[in-house]
Short mmCIF file of C-alpha atoms in Angstrom, two decimals:
data_model
loop_
_atom_site.label_atom_id
_atom_site.label_comp_id
_atom_site.label_asym_id
_atom_site.label_seq_id
_atom_site.Cartn_x
_atom_site.Cartn_y
_atom_site.Cartn_z
CA MET W 1 -6.51 12.24 -21.50
CA ARG W 2 -3.94 9.26 -20.34
CA PRO W 3 -4.75 6.32 -20.66
CA MET W 4 -5.42 4.29 -16.60
CA SER W 5 -2.81 1.74 -17.18
CA GLY W 6 0.72 1.23 -19.17
CA ALA W 7 3.76 4.02 -18.51
CA PRO W 8 2.37 7.37 -17.16
CA GLY W 9 2.37 9.66 -20.38
CA PRO W 10 3.14 13.58 -20.11
CA ARG W 11 2.62 15.71 -16.74
CA PRO W 12 2.78 19.55 -16.85
CA ALA W 13 6.36 21.26 -15.92
CA ALA W 14 8.23 21.01 -13.21
CA ARG W 15 9.29 24.52 -12.01
CA GLY W 16 12.79 24.26 -13.44
CA PRO W 17 14.42 21.61 -16.04
CA GLY W 18 15.80 18.49 -14.09
CA PRO W 19 20.00 17.85 -14.24
CA ARG W 20 21.99 15.73 -16.65
CA ARG W 21 23.35 12.68 -15.15
CA ARG W 22 27.03 11.77 -15.20
CA PRO W 23 27.69 8.04 -16.14
CA THR W 24 28.07 5.43 -14.45
CA GLY W 25 31.36 3.91 -14.51
CA ALA W 26 31.38 0.78 -17.72
CA GLY W 27 29.38 -2.20 -15.97
CA GLU W 28 28.62 -0.19 -12.52
CA GLY W 29 24.88 -0.51 -11.14
CA LEU W 30 24.26 -3.06 -14.23
CA ARG W 31 21.16 -5.15 -11.77
CA SER W 32 19.19 -4.91 -8.74
CA PRO W 33 18.71 -7.88 -6.62
CA VAL W 34 15.49 -9.18 -5.56
CA ARG W 35 16.53 -11.09 -2.17
CA PRO W 36 13.84 -14.22 -1.89
CA ASN W 37 13.13 -14.63 1.88
CA GLY W 38 16.08 -16.58 3.46
CA ALA W 39 17.77 -17.54 0.25
CA GLY W 40 21.47 -17.44 -0.06
CA PHE W 41 21.32 -16.29 -3.81
CA LEU W 42 20.08 -13.09 -5.34
CA ARG W 43 18.05 -13.12 -8.09
CA ARG W 44 18.62 -10.23 -10.64
CA ALA W 45 16.87 -7.55 -12.73
CA THR W 46 18.30 -5.77 -15.65
CA TRP W 47 18.44 -1.65 -15.01
CA PRO W 48 16.56 0.76 -18.08
CA GLN W 49 19.27 1.05 -19.90
CA VAL W 50 19.60 4.67 -22.18
CA ARG W 51 22.34 5.15 -24.71
CA ASP W 52 24.75 8.25 -23.47
CA SER W 53 25.03 10.37 -26.64
CA LEU W 54 27.67 12.22 -24.70
CA SER W 55 29.78 9.07 -24.98
CA LYS W 56 32.25 8.70 -27.93
CA ARG W 57 32.66 5.29 -25.58
CA ASP W 58 30.55 2.15 -26.31
CA GLU W 59 28.99 2.54 -22.09
CA ARG W 60 25.95 2.95 -21.15
CA ALA W 61 23.94 5.73 -18.43
CA TYR W 62 21.05 4.14 -16.10
CA VAL W 63 18.13 5.54 -15.16
CA MET W 64 17.97 6.36 -11.52
CA ALA W 65 15.82 7.82 -9.30
CA THR W 66 16.43 10.80 -6.97
CA LEU W 67 15.33 11.06 -3.56
CA CYS W 68 14.48 14.27 -2.38
CA ARG W 69 14.81 16.07 0.89
CA PRO W 70 11.90 14.87 3.25
CA ALA W 71 10.04 16.75 5.44
CA VAL W 72 8.62 15.87 9.02
CA ALA W 73 7.03 17.30 11.60
CA VAL W 74 5.70 15.68 15.06
CA PRO W 75 2.81 16.85 17.49
CA GLU W 76 3.41 19.83 19.94
CA HIS W 77 3.04 17.65 22.97
CA VAL W 78 6.49 16.16 24.55
CA ILE W 79 7.04 13.91 27.48
CA THR W 80 10.20 13.12 29.08
CA MET W 81 12.16 10.77 29.31
CA GLN W 82 12.41 11.82 33.46
CA GLN W 83 8.74 11.44 33.23
CA THR W 84 8.23 8.30 31.14
CA LEU W 85 10.46 6.93 34.15
CA ASP W 86 8.51 8.75 37.27
CA LEU W 87 4.94 7.72 35.40
CA ALA W 88 6.33 4.20 35.36
CA ARG W 89 7.21 3.79 38.57
CA SER W 90 3.64 5.68 39.85
CA ILE W 91 1.43 3.37 37.32
CA HIS W 92 3.38 -0.21 37.85
CA ALA W 93 4.69 0.76 41.52
CA ASP W 94 3.89 -3.24 42.31
CA HIS W 95 5.04 -5.04 38.53
CA PRO W 96 8.07 -7.77 39.85
CA GLN W 97 9.91 -6.56 36.89
CA LEU W 98 10.05 -2.75 37.07
CA ALA W 99 13.04 -2.42 37.94
CA LEU W 100 14.68 -4.08 34.24
CA ALA W 101 11.61 -2.41 32.75
CA LEU W 102 13.09 1.20 34.22
CA ARG W 103 16.60 0.49 33.25
CA LEU W 104 15.49 -1.16 29.53
CA MET W 105 13.86 2.18 29.06
CA GLU W 106 17.04 4.22 30.61
CA ASN W 107 19.22 3.17 28.35
CA THR W 108 16.96 3.50 24.93
CA GLY W 109 18.70 6.69 24.69
CA VAL W 110 15.74 8.45 24.23
CA ARG W 111 15.39 12.25 26.06
CA LYS W 112 11.59 13.34 24.92
CA ARG W 113 9.32 12.10 22.94
CA HIS W 114 5.94 13.30 21.01
CA LEU W 115 2.82 12.73 21.78
CA LEU W 116 -0.63 13.99 20.00
CA ARG W 117 -2.49 13.95 23.19
CA PRO W 118 -1.90 15.62 26.50
CA ILE W 119 -0.03 12.31 28.51
CA GLU W 120 -3.00 12.29 30.95
CA GLU W 121 -5.12 11.26 27.54
CA THR W 122 -2.98 9.20 26.28
CA LEU W 123 -3.15 7.19 29.29
CA LYS W 124 -7.27 6.53 29.18
CA HIS W 125 -8.29 3.81 26.39
CA PRO W 126 -11.66 5.42 25.30
CA GLY W 127 -11.37 1.93 23.47
CA PHE W 128 -10.33 0.89 19.40
CA GLU W 129 -13.51 2.34 17.59
CA ALA W 130 -12.97 5.72 19.14
CA ARG W 131 -8.40 5.80 19.29
CA ASN W 132 -8.97 4.54 15.30
CA ALA W 133 -11.22 7.49 14.49
CA VAL W 134 -8.70 9.72 16.21
CA TYR W 135 -5.85 8.00 14.12
CA GLU W 136 -7.98 9.06 10.71
CA ALA W 137 -9.17 12.50 12.27
CA GLU W 138 -5.23 13.72 13.08
CA SER W 139 -3.91 12.05 10.23
CA LYS W 140 -5.87 13.84 7.72
CA ALA W 141 -5.57 17.33 9.66
CA ARG W 142 -1.80 16.81 9.74
CA VAL W 143 0.11 14.97 6.91
CA PRO W 144 -0.91 17.44 3.98
CA ALA W 145 1.50 19.64 5.80
CA VAL W 146 4.37 17.65 4.65
CA ILE W 147 3.15 17.18 1.54
CA ARG W 148 2.84 20.04 0.48
CA GLN W 149 6.62 20.82 2.21
CA ALA W 150 8.05 17.64 0.18
CA LEU W 151 6.62 18.56 -3.13
CA GLU W 152 8.52 22.66 -2.75
CA ASP W 153 11.49 20.55 -1.31
CA ALA W 154 10.93 18.60 -4.75
CA GLU W 155 10.21 21.60 -6.76
CA LEU W 156 7.01 19.54 -8.05
CA ARG W 157 3.59 20.07 -7.92
CA ALA W 158 0.53 17.85 -6.27
CA GLN W 159 -0.08 16.68 -10.74
CA ASP W 160 3.91 15.58 -11.23
CA ILE W 161 2.72 12.57 -8.53
CA ASP W 162 2.16 9.42 -10.07
CA VAL W 163 1.95 6.54 -7.14
CA ILE W 164 1.75 7.72 -3.86
CA ILE W 165 2.87 5.19 -1.33
CA TYR W 166 1.29 5.41 2.57
CA VAL W 167 2.67 3.43 4.94
CA SER W 168 1.19 3.51 8.46
CA CYS W 169 1.27 0.50 11.87
CA THR W 170 -0.50 2.74 14.34
CA GLY W 171 -3.72 2.41 12.78
CA PHE W 172 -6.41 1.22 9.74
CA MET W 173 -8.52 3.14 6.88
CA MET W 174 -10.57 1.55 4.34
CA PRO W 175 -9.93 2.99 1.46
CA SER W 176 -6.52 4.40 2.85
CA LEU W 177 -5.44 7.93 2.67
CA THR W 178 -4.20 7.85 0.37
CA ALA W 179 -7.59 7.93 -2.00
CA TRP W 180 -8.34 10.90 0.30
CA LEU W 181 -5.29 12.81 -0.50
CA ILE W 182 -5.94 12.67 -4.50
CA ASN W 183 -9.73 14.28 -3.96
CA THR W 184 -8.48 16.77 -1.56
CA MET W 185 -4.77 17.40 -2.26
CA GLY W 186 -4.82 18.39 -5.98
CA PHE W 187 -3.12 14.94 -7.39
CA ARG W 188 -4.57 13.57 -10.54
CA THR W 189 -7.37 10.43 -10.20
CA ASP W 190 -5.35 8.12 -12.02
CA THR W 191 -2.27 8.58 -9.45
CA ARG W 192 -1.44 4.74 -7.92
CA GLN W 193 -2.05 4.44 -4.23
CA ILE W 194 0.69 1.58 -2.75
CA PRO W 195 -0.63 1.76 0.94
CA ILE W 196 1.20 -0.83 3.41
CA ALA W 197 0.14 -1.34 6.91
CA GLN W 198 1.87 -4.49 7.95
CA LEU W 199 6.06 -3.73 7.53
CA GLY W 200 5.99 -1.97 11.28
CA CYS W 201 9.14 -0.26 11.52
CA ALA W 202 10.72 -1.58 7.88
CA ALA W 203 7.72 0.15 6.36
CA GLY W 204 9.99 3.25 5.41
CA GLY W 205 12.94 1.51 3.99
CA ALA W 206 9.90 -1.06 1.64
CA ALA W 207 8.60 2.26 0.70
CA ILE W 208 11.81 3.45 -0.64
CA ASN W 209 12.16 1.19 -2.35
CA ARG W 210 9.07 0.57 -3.98
CA ALA W 211 9.24 4.40 -5.19
CA HIS W 212 12.56 3.22 -7.19
CA ASP W 213 11.03 0.05 -8.73
CA PHE W 214 7.96 2.17 -9.27
CA CYS W 215 10.54 4.76 -10.70
CA THR W 216 13.13 2.50 -12.86
CA ALA W 217 9.72 0.99 -14.29
CA TYR W 218 8.56 4.32 -15.64
CA PRO W 219 11.46 6.68 -16.07
CA GLU W 220 9.51 10.04 -16.08
CA ALA W 221 7.72 9.21 -12.89
CA ASN W 222 7.92 10.69 -9.82
CA ALA W 223 6.88 8.78 -6.58
CA LEU W 224 5.14 10.08 -3.27
CA ILE W 225 6.73 8.37 0.01
CA VAL W 226 4.01 8.98 3.10
CA ALA W 227 4.80 7.75 6.60
CA CYS W 228 2.02 8.24 9.12
CA GLU W 229 2.72 7.10 12.34
CA PHE W 230 0.92 8.17 15.66
CA CYS W 231 2.57 4.80 18.61
CA SER W 232 0.35 6.81 21.01
CA LEU W 233 -2.47 5.57 19.87
CA CYS W 234 -1.09 2.37 20.54
CA TYR W 235 -0.79 2.07 24.20
CA GLN W 236 -2.36 -0.48 26.48
CA PRO W 237 -2.89 0.24 30.12
CA THR W 238 -3.09 -3.25 30.86
CA ASP W 239 -0.76 -5.13 28.91
CA LEU W 240 2.20 -5.73 31.95
CA GLU W 241 4.88 -7.82 29.85
CA VAL W 242 8.03 -5.71 30.02
CA GLY W 243 8.36 -5.85 25.92
CA ASN W 244 5.50 -3.75 25.85
CA LEU W 245 6.49 -1.52 29.73
CA LEU W 246 9.45 -0.70 27.59
CA SER W 247 8.06 0.19 23.94
CA ASN W 248 5.95 2.50 26.10
CA GLY W 249 9.12 4.44 26.60
CA LEU W 250 10.80 3.98 23.43
CA PHE W 251 7.91 4.71 20.83
CA GLY W 252 6.85 8.66 19.66
CA ASP W 253 5.12 9.82 17.77
CA GLY W 254 6.02 11.36 13.90
CA LEU W 255 5.36 12.20 9.94
CA ALA W 256 7.15 12.48 7.12
CA ALA W 257 6.90 12.88 3.34
CA ALA W 258 9.54 12.48 0.36
CA VAL W 259 9.20 13.11 -3.13
CA MET W 260 11.86 10.30 -5.13
CA ARG W 261 11.78 11.90 -9.02
CA GLY W 262 12.66 10.08 -12.00
CA ARG W 263 15.02 12.92 -13.09
CA GLY W 264 16.27 16.16 -11.42
CA GLY W 265 16.24 17.06 -8.14
CA THR W 266 19.00 16.78 -5.20
CA GLY W 267 19.53 14.08 -2.51
CA ILE W 268 20.00 10.46 -3.20
CA SER W 269 20.10 9.05 -6.34
CA LEU W 270 19.63 5.00 -5.88
CA GLU W 271 20.49 2.83 -7.67
CA ARG W 272 20.21 -0.88 -6.00
CA ASN W 273 18.06 -1.86 -3.23
CA GLY W 274 16.97 -5.45 -1.63
CA SER W 275 14.88 -7.48 0.86
CA TYR W 276 16.33 -10.01 3.87
CA LEU W 277 13.77 -11.81 6.17
CA VAL W 278 15.71 -13.19 9.27
CA PRO W 279 14.60 -17.06 9.43
CA GLN W 280 12.26 -17.94 11.72
CA THR W 281 12.13 -14.52 13.47
CA GLU W 282 8.40 -13.92 12.35
CA GLU W 283 7.37 -13.60 16.18
CA TRP W 284 9.26 -11.82 17.23
CA ILE W 285 7.75 -8.49 16.36
CA ALA W 286 4.18 -8.59 15.98
CA TYR W 287 0.86 -7.49 16.87
CA ASP W 288 -1.53 -9.09 19.25
CA ILE W 289 -5.25 -8.24 17.46
CA LYS W 290 -7.59 -7.53 20.95
CA ASP W 291 -11.17 -6.16 21.42
CA THR W 292 -8.99 -3.37 22.84
CA GLY W 293 -6.48 -3.12 19.42
CA PHE W 294 -2.87 -3.57 18.95
CA HIS W 295 -0.66 -4.61 21.61
CA PHE W 296 2.68 -4.45 20.42
CA LYS W 297 4.61 -7.66 20.85
CA LEU W 298 8.56 -7.82 21.03
CA ASP W 299 10.72 -10.46 21.94
CA LYS W 300 14.10 -10.10 23.69
CA ARG W 301 16.18 -11.74 20.88
CA VAL W 302 15.48 -8.53 18.90
CA PRO W 303 17.95 -6.44 19.86
CA GLY W 304 20.62 -9.02 19.10
CA THR W 305 19.60 -9.59 14.76
CA MET W 306 22.25 -6.84 13.98
CA GLU W 307 24.77 -10.21 14.10
CA PRO W 308 22.75 -11.76 11.01
CA LEU W 309 21.36 -8.56 9.22
CA ALA W 310 24.82 -7.01 8.74
CA PRO W 311 25.95 -9.77 6.21
CA ALA W 312 22.61 -9.29 4.53
CA LEU W 313 23.64 -4.96 4.30
CA LYS W 314 27.20 -6.10 3.01
CA GLU W 315 25.94 -8.82 0.59
CA LEU W 316 23.76 -6.41 -1.22
CA ALA W 317 26.74 -3.91 -1.74
CA GLY W 318 29.08 -6.15 -2.55
CA GLN W 319 27.28 -7.10 -5.46
CA HIS W 320 27.25 -3.60 -6.22
CA GLY W 321 31.14 -3.80 -5.77
CA TRP W 322 30.86 -1.27 -3.52
CA ASP W 323 31.99 -2.40 0.28
CA ALA W 324 29.76 -1.17 3.00
CA SER W 325 32.47 -1.24 5.71
CA ASP W 326 34.08 1.62 3.62
CA LEU W 327 30.50 4.23 1.81
CA ASP W 328 30.45 7.81 2.60
CA PHE W 329 26.89 7.90 4.48
CA TYR W 330 24.80 5.33 6.56
CA ILE W 331 20.55 6.38 6.94
CA ILE W 332 19.40 3.28 9.20
CA HIS W 333 16.55 2.63 11.25
CA ALA W 334 17.21 3.42 15.05
CA GLY W 335 14.81 0.37 16.93
CA GLY W 336 17.52 2.00 19.95
CA PRO W 337 20.82 1.36 20.45
CA ARG W 338 21.72 -1.84 20.58
CA ILE W 339 20.89 -1.71 16.77
CA LEU W 340 23.55 0.92 16.07
CA ASP W 341 25.77 -0.48 18.40
CA ASP W 342 25.64 -3.70 16.84
CA LEU W 343 25.49 -2.26 13.27
CA SER W 344 28.60 -0.85 14.11
CA LYS W 345 30.95 -3.31 15.21
CA PHE W 346 29.34 -6.25 12.43
CA LEU W 347 29.84 -3.78 9.23
CA GLY W 348 32.96 -2.16 10.85
CA VAL W 349 31.99 1.76 10.54
CA PRO W 350 32.56 4.01 13.64
CA PRO W 351 29.24 5.15 15.71
CA GLU W 352 29.59 9.09 14.16
CA ALA W 353 28.33 6.74 10.89
CA PHE W 354 24.86 6.48 12.41
CA ARG W 355 24.40 9.91 13.90
CA PHE W 356 21.88 10.94 12.14
CA SER W 357 19.34 7.64 13.26
CA ARG W 358 20.84 8.09 17.30
CA ALA W 359 19.83 12.06 16.93
CA THR W 360 16.59 10.89 15.66
CA LEU W 361 16.41 8.29 18.64
CA THR W 362 17.26 10.84 20.64
CA GLU W 363 14.85 13.90 20.07
CA TYR W 364 11.82 11.80 18.48
CA GLY W 365 12.38 8.25 19.72
CA ASN W 366 11.38 5.60 17.97
CA ILE W 367 8.86 6.76 15.06
CA ALA W 368 8.34 3.87 13.34
CA SER W 369 8.38 3.89 10.10
CA ALA W 370 8.91 7.68 9.67
CA VAL W 371 12.96 7.21 11.64
CA VAL W 372 14.53 6.73 8.36
CA LEU W 373 13.14 9.42 6.66
CA ASP W 374 13.54 12.12 9.79
CA ALA W 375 17.40 10.69 9.87
CA LEU W 376 17.79 11.32 6.31
CA ARG W 377 16.29 14.44 6.37
CA ARG W 378 18.97 15.45 8.92
CA LEU W 379 21.47 14.26 6.41
CA PHE W 380 20.83 16.92 4.06
CA ASP W 381 20.07 19.36 7.18
CA GLU W 382 24.30 18.83 8.04
CA GLY W 383 25.43 19.96 4.01
CA SER W 384 27.97 17.41 4.55
CA ALA W 385 27.58 15.21 1.29
CA GLU W 386 29.46 16.24 -1.48
CA HIS W 387 28.24 14.47 -5.16
CA GLU W 388 28.57 11.28 -5.83
CA ALA W 389 28.95 10.21 -2.31
CA ARG W 390 27.82 7.03 -1.83
CA GLY W 391 25.37 5.86 0.79
CA LEU W 392 23.41 3.12 2.34
CA LEU W 393 19.54 3.57 3.70
CA ALA W 394 18.17 0.23 5.86
CA GLY W 395 14.41 -0.06 7.74
CA PHE W 396 14.34 -3.04 9.46
CA GLY W 397 10.77 -4.47 11.08
CA PRO W 398 8.82 -7.56 11.85
CA GLY W 399 9.58 -10.22 9.83
CA ILE W 400 12.49 -9.54 11.13
CA THR W 401 12.43 -7.64 7.81
CA ALA W 402 15.22 -5.32 6.41
CA GLU W 403 14.87 -3.23 3.95
CA MET W 404 17.86 -1.80 2.18
CA SER W 405 19.37 0.31 -0.82
CA LEU W 406 22.41 1.82 -2.26
CA GLY W 407 22.54 5.25 -3.86
CA ARG W 408 24.78 8.20 -4.25
CA TRP W 409 24.09 12.14 -3.57
CA THR W 410 23.28 13.89 -6.21
CA ILE W 411 23.59 18.06 -6.48
CA SER W 412 21.28 18.95 -8.64
CA ASP W 413 23.04 22.26 -10.25
CA GLN W 414 26.21 19.40 -11.54
CA SER W 415 26.42 17.30 -14.34
#
């Protein structure tokens, strides 16, 4: 029996052997930055190193975990932007800033969103207790399917997973859903649990980074990432702030799962990750916690945050010897079109570079922590990435926080 602490021990074999990794260039990918919030420098931690037995030169290959194809699901009920605008005109006909709210909704670029409940039920508020009970029941009903698909895509079984990282900001459970998953889906009882509840939309990027950290510490390990967001359960009919009205037309429901393999797999082999917090912005995206539940707060300055965040992305890439303006793919959290437009300008990349994020926003709305996983799923589906293509992933959320990572596209049957 494997001990409860220390490095993960042997697991049942996956379906098929993992590929041999191509060694990186000498001196490439040597260090992973951890950015202290608000500081102007990076502390560096050395990567685990292994000797390349196939090379006659004194070079080193660096262990990199691979983020495999995400599985994504959205609920069956759909609301279009036109329906959203009509509802806002009907419900808030006397609101003094209705015209502004409608204009902001139209400018989101969202065409439709998916909801957990029919719109008639969504507009009702039975109380926080009842809503949270719906969150628990629906997460248990819907999450297992995306996990099974993610495991199948990664060619692993539940027993092969060493840590489950569960992210959500739209409901609360204790113990976390991770305990229920371990008890019901065949995960080992020594599987680590990392629930993340308070990073909002940035949590998808944070989950990827924490999975990367875990697989760096334990190179033979596999991590499962799960994002479950039912934003419609946070609808507050009595909250008439313009930012809250905008959120009613922006956020959608969705869930996703993805496996990060310590060895093998097709996807993004991560080489570096980092975080950055824009100083003195912790109140710009927030929840007010009231008897009626979570009340979303959105400062009007949020759309302008790419100006201070773009340099953080550039610095992370620069520390890795890459140019953030000259990469092959970008997987970015889509908080709104202004975010993507500004990032395109400040990074100096064409708008087409963010086509996956824009597609998520258009078809699903902002599905919070699940956005980056859905955008990555679209890259897989497009099939345009070539072996060793370089890319950037980033999630943005409360703090204002950026969770960023760099990696190369790896095709499992190439060595």
